[in-house]
Tab-separated table of C-alpha atoms in Angstrom:
chain	number	residue	atom	x	y	z
A	1007	MET	CA	-113.345	-105.612	-100.703
A	1008	THR	CA	-111.505	-104.181	-97.659
A	1009	THR	CA	-110.624	-100.591	-97.167
A	1010	THR	CA	-107.376	-99.626	-95.634
A	1011	GLN	CA	-107.842	-97.082	-92.900
A	1012	LEU	CA	-105.129	-94.490	-92.839
A	1013	THR	CA	-104.259	-93.037	-89.459
A	1014	ARG	CA	-102.469	-89.801	-88.900
A	1015	PRO	CA	-99.364	-89.860	-86.789
A	1016	THR	CA	-99.957	-88.267	-83.464
A	1017	GLU	CA	-98.354	-84.861	-83.199
A	1018	PRO	CA	-96.514	-83.965	-80.008
A	1019	VAL	CA	-98.407	-81.691	-77.787
A	1020	LYS	CA	-96.844	-78.254	-77.860
A	1021	THR	CA	-96.434	-76.649	-74.496
A	1022	ALA	CA	-95.699	-73.056	-73.859
A	1023	PRO	CA	-92.062	-72.441	-72.928
A	1024	ARG	CA	-91.496	-71.803	-69.299
A	1025	THR	CA	-90.638	-68.271	-68.501
A	1026	PRO	CA	-87.550	-68.023	-66.338
A	1027	ARG	CA	-88.291	-67.002	-62.820
A	1028	ARG	CA	-87.250	-63.460	-62.277
A	1029	THR	CA	-84.898	-62.939	-59.424
A	1030	SER	CA	-85.220	-59.891	-57.330
A	1031	ALA	CA	-82.553	-57.219	-57.620
A	1032	TRP	CA	-81.943	-57.640	-53.895
A	1033	THR	CA	-81.201	-61.375	-54.083
A	1034	PRO	CA	-77.405	-61.014	-54.637
A	1035	TRP	CA	-77.223	-58.556	-51.763
A	1036	LEU	CA	-78.956	-61.046	-49.480
A	1037	TYR	CA	-76.189	-63.559	-50.177
A	1038	LEU	CA	-73.562	-60.896	-49.528
A	1039	LEU	CA	-75.230	-59.618	-46.366
A	1040	PRO	CA	-73.236	-61.781	-43.868
A	1041	ALA	CA	-69.908	-60.776	-45.420
A	1042	LEU	CA	-70.964	-57.125	-45.596
A	1043	ALA	CA	-71.940	-57.218	-41.923
A	1044	VAL	CA	-68.512	-58.549	-40.964
A	1045	LEU	CA	-66.756	-55.996	-43.152
A	1046	GLY	CA	-68.903	-53.236	-41.709
A	1047	GLY	CA	-67.805	-54.112	-38.197
A	1048	LEU	CA	-64.145	-54.661	-39.014
A	1049	LEU	CA	-63.589	-51.950	-41.634
A	1050	VAL	CA	-66.289	-49.302	-41.955
A	1051	TYR	CA	-66.605	-48.439	-38.270
A	1052	PRO	CA	-62.821	-48.180	-37.626
A	1053	VAL	CA	-62.440	-45.998	-40.726
A	1054	TYR	CA	-65.271	-43.797	-39.465
A	1055	GLN	CA	-63.580	-43.474	-36.078
A	1056	LEU	CA	-60.240	-42.736	-37.761
A	1057	GLY	CA	-61.758	-39.918	-39.780
A	1058	LEU	CA	-63.653	-38.559	-36.773
A	1059	ILE	CA	-60.581	-38.430	-34.516
A	1060	SER	CA	-58.596	-36.661	-37.256
A	1061	PHE	CA	-60.971	-33.675	-36.927
A	1062	LEU	CA	-60.747	-33.507	-33.126
A	1063	GLU	CA	-58.203	-32.479	-30.544
A	1064	TYR	CA	-57.505	-35.922	-29.146
A	1065	THR	CA	-54.412	-36.403	-27.010
A	1066	GLN	CA	-53.648	-38.240	-23.789
A	1067	ALA	CA	-55.461	-35.509	-21.856
A	1068	GLN	CA	-58.705	-36.243	-23.709
A	1069	VAL	CA	-58.213	-39.998	-23.432
A	1070	SER	CA	-57.788	-39.826	-19.649
A	1071	GLY	CA	-60.733	-37.458	-19.318
A	1072	GLY	CA	-58.708	-34.559	-17.966
A	1073	GLU	CA	-59.767	-32.199	-20.763
A	1074	PRO	CA	-62.849	-32.161	-23.010
A	1075	THR	CA	-62.635	-33.123	-26.644
A	1076	SER	CA	-62.972	-30.206	-29.051
A	1077	PHE	CA	-63.646	-30.044	-32.769
A	1078	GLN	CA	-60.655	-28.695	-34.728
A	1079	GLY	CA	-61.858	-28.950	-38.321
A	1080	PHE	CA	-58.945	-29.217	-40.737
A	1081	ALA	CA	-56.440	-27.834	-38.216
A	1082	ASN	CA	-54.754	-31.233	-37.823
A	1083	TYR	CA	-54.336	-31.587	-41.577
A	1084	THR	CA	-53.020	-28.025	-41.839
A	1085	ALA	CA	-50.460	-28.688	-39.116
A	1086	LEU	CA	-49.559	-31.985	-40.743
A	1087	PHE	CA	-48.834	-30.588	-44.196
A	1088	ALA	CA	-47.003	-27.622	-42.661
A	1089	ASP	CA	-44.643	-30.021	-40.867
A	1090	PRO	CA	-41.435	-30.405	-42.931
A	1091	GLN	CA	-40.798	-33.837	-41.397
A	1092	PHE	CA	-44.113	-35.110	-42.738
A	1093	ARG	CA	-43.254	-33.932	-46.251
A	1094	GLN	CA	-39.832	-35.558	-45.958
A	1095	VAL	CA	-41.341	-38.833	-44.737
A	1096	LEU	CA	-43.966	-38.750	-47.499
A	1097	LEU	CA	-41.263	-38.273	-50.148
A	1098	ALA	CA	-39.119	-41.029	-48.623
A	1099	THR	CA	-42.137	-43.368	-48.557
A	1100	VAL	CA	-42.936	-42.749	-52.222
A	1101	VAL	CA	-39.308	-43.206	-53.352
A	1102	PHE	CA	-38.739	-46.278	-51.196
A	1103	ALA	CA	-42.017	-47.882	-52.292
A	1104	ALA	CA	-41.135	-47.219	-55.946
A	1105	ALA	CA	-37.711	-48.847	-55.483
A	1106	CYS	CA	-39.315	-51.878	-53.812
A	1107	VAL	CA	-41.895	-52.244	-56.588
A	1108	VAL	CA	-39.331	-52.005	-59.405
A	1109	SER	CA	-36.945	-54.435	-57.702
A	1110	THR	CA	-39.716	-56.915	-56.890
A	1111	LEU	CA	-40.995	-56.877	-60.468
A	1112	ALA	CA	-37.482	-57.299	-61.880
A	1113	VAL	CA	-36.676	-60.281	-59.651
A	1114	GLY	CA	-40.102	-61.871	-60.005
A	1115	CYS	CA	-40.244	-61.568	-63.805
A	1116	SER	CA	-36.666	-62.834	-64.201
A	1117	LEU	CA	-37.346	-65.898	-62.091
A	1118	ALA	CA	-40.653	-66.500	-63.910
A	1119	VAL	CA	-38.759	-66.628	-67.194
A	1120	LEU	CA	-36.159	-68.893	-65.567
A	1121	LEU	CA	-38.905	-71.322	-64.514
A	1122	THR	CA	-39.821	-71.800	-68.158
A	1123	ARG	CA	-36.207	-72.671	-69.049
A	1124	VAL	CA	-35.284	-75.221	-66.359
A	1125	ARG	CA	-36.287	-78.839	-65.889
A	1126	ALA	CA	-39.029	-80.113	-63.619
A	1127	LEU	CA	-36.892	-80.807	-60.518
A	1128	PRO	CA	-35.116	-77.409	-60.363
A	1129	ARG	CA	-38.467	-75.768	-61.082
A	1130	LEU	CA	-40.048	-77.594	-58.141
A	1131	VAL	CA	-37.168	-76.652	-55.821
A	1132	LEU	CA	-37.390	-72.981	-56.830
A	1133	MET	CA	-41.154	-72.993	-56.379
A	1134	LEU	CA	-40.900	-74.501	-52.891
A	1135	ALA	CA	-38.181	-72.044	-51.884
A	1136	ALA	CA	-40.250	-69.116	-53.153
A	1137	LEU	CA	-43.362	-70.324	-51.326
A	1138	GLY	CA	-41.266	-70.663	-48.164
A	1139	ALA	CA	-40.224	-67.013	-48.464
A	1140	TRP	CA	-43.822	-66.039	-49.201
A	1141	ALA	CA	-45.187	-67.901	-46.149
A	1142	THR	CA	-42.605	-66.509	-43.696
A	1143	PRO	CA	-44.169	-63.930	-41.333
A	1144	ALA	CA	-42.823	-60.411	-41.711
A	1145	VAL	CA	-41.504	-60.261	-38.143
A	1146	THR	CA	-39.658	-63.569	-38.525
A	1147	GLY	CA	-38.175	-62.660	-41.898
A	1148	SER	CA	-37.058	-59.236	-40.667
A	1149	THR	CA	-35.395	-60.742	-37.590
A	1150	VAL	CA	-33.540	-63.294	-39.728
A	1151	TRP	CA	-32.287	-60.605	-42.120
A	1152	VAL	CA	-31.077	-58.442	-39.227
A	1153	PHE	CA	-29.111	-61.423	-37.916
A	1154	LEU	CA	-27.635	-62.192	-41.341
A	1155	PHE	CA	-26.320	-58.625	-41.657
A	1156	ASP	CA	-25.352	-58.212	-38.003
A	1157	PRO	CA	-21.890	-56.562	-37.732
A	1158	ASP	CA	-20.758	-58.926	-34.939
A	1159	PHE	CA	-22.384	-62.305	-35.587
A	1160	GLY	CA	-23.828	-62.106	-39.097
A	1161	PRO	CA	-22.275	-64.237	-41.881
A	1162	VAL	CA	-22.757	-61.647	-44.665
A	1163	ASN	CA	-20.079	-59.226	-43.428
A	1164	ARG	CA	-17.643	-62.107	-43.000
A	1165	LEU	CA	-18.250	-63.444	-46.491
A	1166	LEU	CA	-17.942	-59.986	-48.054
A	1167	GLY	CA	-15.012	-58.936	-45.866
A	1168	LEU	CA	-16.814	-55.828	-44.560
A	1169	GLY	CA	-15.639	-56.161	-40.970
A	1170	ASP	CA	-17.913	-54.524	-38.411
A	1171	LEU	CA	-19.980	-52.497	-40.887
A	1172	SER	CA	-23.392	-51.687	-39.416
A	1173	TRP	CA	-25.982	-51.761	-42.169
A	1174	THR	CA	-28.639	-50.142	-40.008
A	1175	TYR	CA	-26.484	-47.154	-39.008
A	1176	GLY	CA	-26.532	-45.309	-42.322
A	1177	ARG	CA	-29.773	-44.093	-43.828
A	1178	TYR	CA	-29.319	-45.505	-47.327
A	1179	SER	CA	-27.722	-48.770	-46.201
A	1180	ALA	CA	-30.647	-49.346	-43.813
A	1181	PHE	CA	-33.163	-48.649	-46.556
A	1182	ALA	CA	-31.218	-50.997	-48.848
A	1183	LEU	CA	-31.303	-53.746	-46.213
A	1184	VAL	CA	-35.053	-53.359	-45.756
A	1185	LEU	CA	-35.503	-53.320	-49.546
A	1186	LEU	CA	-33.721	-56.671	-49.843
A	1187	GLU	CA	-36.020	-58.205	-47.244
A	1188	VAL	CA	-39.141	-56.752	-48.872
A	1189	VAL	CA	-38.116	-58.114	-52.275
A	1190	TRP	CA	-37.304	-61.493	-50.738
A	1191	CYS	CA	-40.793	-61.875	-49.247
A	1192	SER	CA	-42.668	-60.247	-52.174
A	1193	PHE	CA	-41.168	-61.682	-55.363
A	1194	PRO	CA	-42.953	-65.100	-55.099
A	1195	PHE	CA	-46.327	-63.486	-55.843
A	1196	VAL	CA	-44.970	-61.794	-58.966
A	1197	MET	CA	-43.032	-64.891	-60.029
A	1198	VAL	CA	-45.964	-67.301	-59.775
A	1199	THR	CA	-48.417	-64.880	-61.404
A	1200	VAL	CA	-46.155	-64.023	-64.331
A	1201	TYR	CA	-45.133	-67.666	-64.761
A	1202	ALA	CA	-48.790	-68.666	-65.050
A	1203	GLY	CA	-49.269	-65.953	-67.664
A	1204	ILE	CA	-46.247	-67.127	-69.669
A	1205	ARG	CA	-47.479	-70.712	-69.640
A	1206	ALA	CA	-50.794	-69.512	-71.046
A	1207	ILE	CA	-49.074	-68.067	-74.138
A	1208	PRO	CA	-49.336	-70.497	-77.096
A	1209	ALA	CA	-46.022	-72.227	-77.709
A	1210	GLU	CA	-46.432	-71.734	-81.466
A	1211	VAL	CA	-46.132	-67.968	-81.059
A	1212	LEU	CA	-42.845	-68.221	-79.175
A	1213	GLU	CA	-41.481	-70.829	-81.593
A	1214	ALA	CA	-42.363	-68.638	-84.573
A	1215	ALA	CA	-40.500	-65.706	-83.036
A	1216	ALA	CA	-37.469	-67.921	-82.359
A	1217	LEU	CA	-37.508	-69.256	-85.946
A	1218	ASP	CA	-37.520	-65.684	-87.211
A	1219	GLY	CA	-34.189	-65.173	-85.464
A	1220	ALA	CA	-35.384	-63.128	-82.485
A	1221	SER	CA	-33.231	-63.256	-79.370
A	1222	GLN	CA	-34.630	-64.140	-75.961
A	1223	TRP	CA	-34.673	-60.480	-74.931
A	1224	ARG	CA	-36.425	-59.507	-78.166
A	1225	ILE	CA	-38.999	-62.287	-77.668
A	1226	TRP	CA	-39.681	-61.021	-74.159
A	1227	ARG	CA	-39.909	-57.376	-75.198
A	1228	SER	CA	-41.930	-57.814	-78.418
A	1229	VAL	CA	-44.001	-60.956	-77.789
A	1230	THR	CA	-44.216	-61.974	-74.136
A	1231	ALA	CA	-44.463	-58.570	-72.440
A	1232	PRO	CA	-47.336	-57.251	-74.628
A	1233	VAL	CA	-49.338	-60.423	-74.005
A	1234	LEU	CA	-48.633	-60.189	-70.264
A	1235	ARG	CA	-49.375	-56.469	-70.052
A	1236	PRO	CA	-52.697	-56.879	-68.123
A	1237	ILE	CA	-51.028	-59.224	-65.617
A	1238	LEU	CA	-48.008	-56.948	-65.226
A	1239	VAL	CA	-50.233	-53.948	-64.571
A	1240	VAL	CA	-52.210	-55.823	-61.917
A	1241	VAL	CA	-49.137	-57.131	-60.048
A	1242	THR	CA	-47.556	-53.667	-60.244
A	1243	ILE	CA	-50.535	-51.954	-58.625
A	1244	GLN	CA	-50.825	-54.724	-56.047
A	1245	SER	CA	-47.137	-54.282	-55.167
A	1246	ILE	CA	-47.623	-50.520	-54.854
A	1247	ILE	CA	-50.412	-51.070	-52.329
A	1248	TRP	CA	-48.313	-53.490	-50.277
A	1249	ASP	CA	-45.072	-51.499	-50.312
A	1250	PHE	CA	-46.650	-48.099	-49.680
A	1251	LYS	CA	-48.147	-49.256	-46.367
A	1252	LEU	CA	-44.990	-50.993	-45.196
A	1253	PHE	CA	-44.586	-51.086	-41.415
A	1254	THR	CA	-43.228	-54.292	-39.907
A	1255	GLN	CA	-39.946	-54.506	-41.815
A	1256	ILE	CA	-39.010	-50.875	-41.156
A	1257	TYR	CA	-40.022	-51.011	-37.507
A	1258	VAL	CA	-38.194	-54.261	-36.740
A	1259	MET	CA	-35.057	-53.826	-38.846
A	1260	THR	CA	-34.384	-50.137	-38.069
A	1261	ASN	CA	-35.578	-50.279	-34.457
A	1262	GLY	CA	-38.571	-48.007	-34.945
A	1263	GLY	CA	-37.431	-45.798	-37.813
A	1264	GLY	CA	-33.651	-45.580	-37.630
A	1265	ILE	CA	-31.347	-43.107	-35.916
A	1266	ALA	CA	-33.131	-39.765	-35.419
A	1267	GLY	CA	-35.985	-41.024	-37.595
A	1268	GLN	CA	-33.870	-41.186	-40.750
A	1269	ASN	CA	-35.676	-44.309	-41.994
A	1270	LEU	CA	-39.244	-43.329	-41.228
A	1271	VAL	CA	-42.080	-44.203	-43.601
A	1272	LEU	CA	-45.676	-43.023	-43.275
A	1273	ASN	CA	-46.969	-46.029	-41.360
A	1274	VAL	CA	-44.170	-45.890	-38.780
A	1275	TYR	CA	-44.473	-42.091	-38.608
A	1276	ALA	CA	-48.197	-42.386	-37.877
A	1277	TYR	CA	-47.476	-44.977	-35.189
A	1278	GLN	CA	-44.950	-42.683	-33.500
A	1279	LYS	CA	-47.292	-39.706	-33.589
A	1280	ALA	CA	-50.275	-41.646	-32.279
A	1281	PHE	CA	-48.735	-43.927	-29.646
A	1282	ALA	CA	-45.238	-42.643	-28.842
A	1283	SER	CA	-46.259	-38.951	-28.690
A	1284	SER	CA	-49.921	-39.543	-27.734
A	1285	GLN	CA	-51.024	-37.205	-30.563
A	1286	TYR	CA	-53.824	-39.473	-31.681
A	1287	SER	CA	-55.474	-36.840	-33.867
A	1288	LEU	CA	-52.295	-36.273	-35.910
A	1289	GLY	CA	-51.749	-40.020	-36.215
A	1290	SER	CA	-55.316	-40.401	-37.429
A	1291	ALA	CA	-54.817	-37.606	-39.973
A	1292	ILE	CA	-51.768	-39.427	-41.352
A	1293	GLY	CA	-53.865	-42.581	-41.555
A	1294	VAL	CA	-56.583	-40.764	-43.494
A	1295	VAL	CA	-54.014	-39.363	-45.955
A	1296	MET	CA	-52.624	-42.862	-46.516
A	1297	LEU	CA	-56.143	-44.233	-46.879
A	1298	LEU	CA	-56.998	-41.699	-49.584
A	1299	ILE	CA	-53.787	-42.411	-51.503
A	1300	LEU	CA	-54.294	-46.175	-51.356
A	1301	LEU	CA	-57.982	-45.789	-52.174
A	1302	ALA	CA	-57.061	-43.990	-55.396
A	1303	VAL	CA	-54.613	-46.778	-56.278
A	1304	THR	CA	-57.217	-49.425	-55.407
A	1305	LEU	CA	-59.820	-47.803	-57.662
A	1306	VAL	CA	-57.357	-47.941	-60.539
A	1307	TYR	CA	-56.670	-51.574	-59.634
A	1308	LEU	CA	-60.381	-52.481	-59.683
A	1309	ARG	CA	-60.899	-50.673	-62.973
A	1310	LEU	CA	-58.053	-52.626	-64.554
A	1311	LEU	CA	-59.471	-55.885	-63.205
A	1312	ARG	CA	-62.861	-55.059	-64.699
A	1313	ARG	CA	-61.307	-54.168	-68.043
A	1314	GLN	CA	-59.305	-57.379	-68.028
A	1315	GLY	CA	-62.468	-59.377	-67.319
A	1316	GLU	CA	-64.258	-57.748	-70.228
A	1317	GLU	CA	-61.410	-58.664	-72.584
A	1318	LEU	CA	-61.503	-62.267	-71.432
């Protein structure tokens, strides 16, 4: 009689789970250290020097060594805000930047919607044309627009029958000419960004709104715009930052700020104070004021980006 020997199945050997290796809190900063070093040299030190000069008496006499540099405290800022021209230029900068932002958003959003309505070939042509405007340097684009609206040789006055009208002579016509150039080189960013946001909207949502009898304007106002609200806020704040610190277009197209400074904006005004009048301390004070304004806008921009990331 044989006995059958039963054997137990071998159980797998249980091993303790590996504990993830803890990374030091300084590890991310070590990776960022090269970039922070470059930014420190190119950004932090110049900003420090800008703020320092704004508290000093620093003119051509101090630069040449003829007179010693003296600490003035907030005297430069007091003189700056007491200057009626500075207040006028600040108001003109805010109004002009607001007009540029609104116009850029209107053109960019309209063309983004148009891209969703046309066929592939017209869409490609419009995209390439927009990228060409986006890639054109500001000096080149400004020079081309000045030629187009030139009273003697420009084709625009001939086509419109305006004769020898000088667009850069009047204050508002010069601002309008610069606004057209700013919109022309800025709308591609808004158009591409908003178009990408529209394409991300589910087609079923738009089709359901159309089946319910909603018009295209109603679909945009009640369906598309609320979905695109985070993107619209971001491109709006980005446009504010770009248009508020405008320099090249104004300087090139109005020949340094227009007749008697009628087309000055803060950046050009700071340039004139610092380099044309050799009042480097006042120019630095204007730069600090602009920096604080743009820093406030940038903080709002970063907060919106963080909020958008949390929603995604």
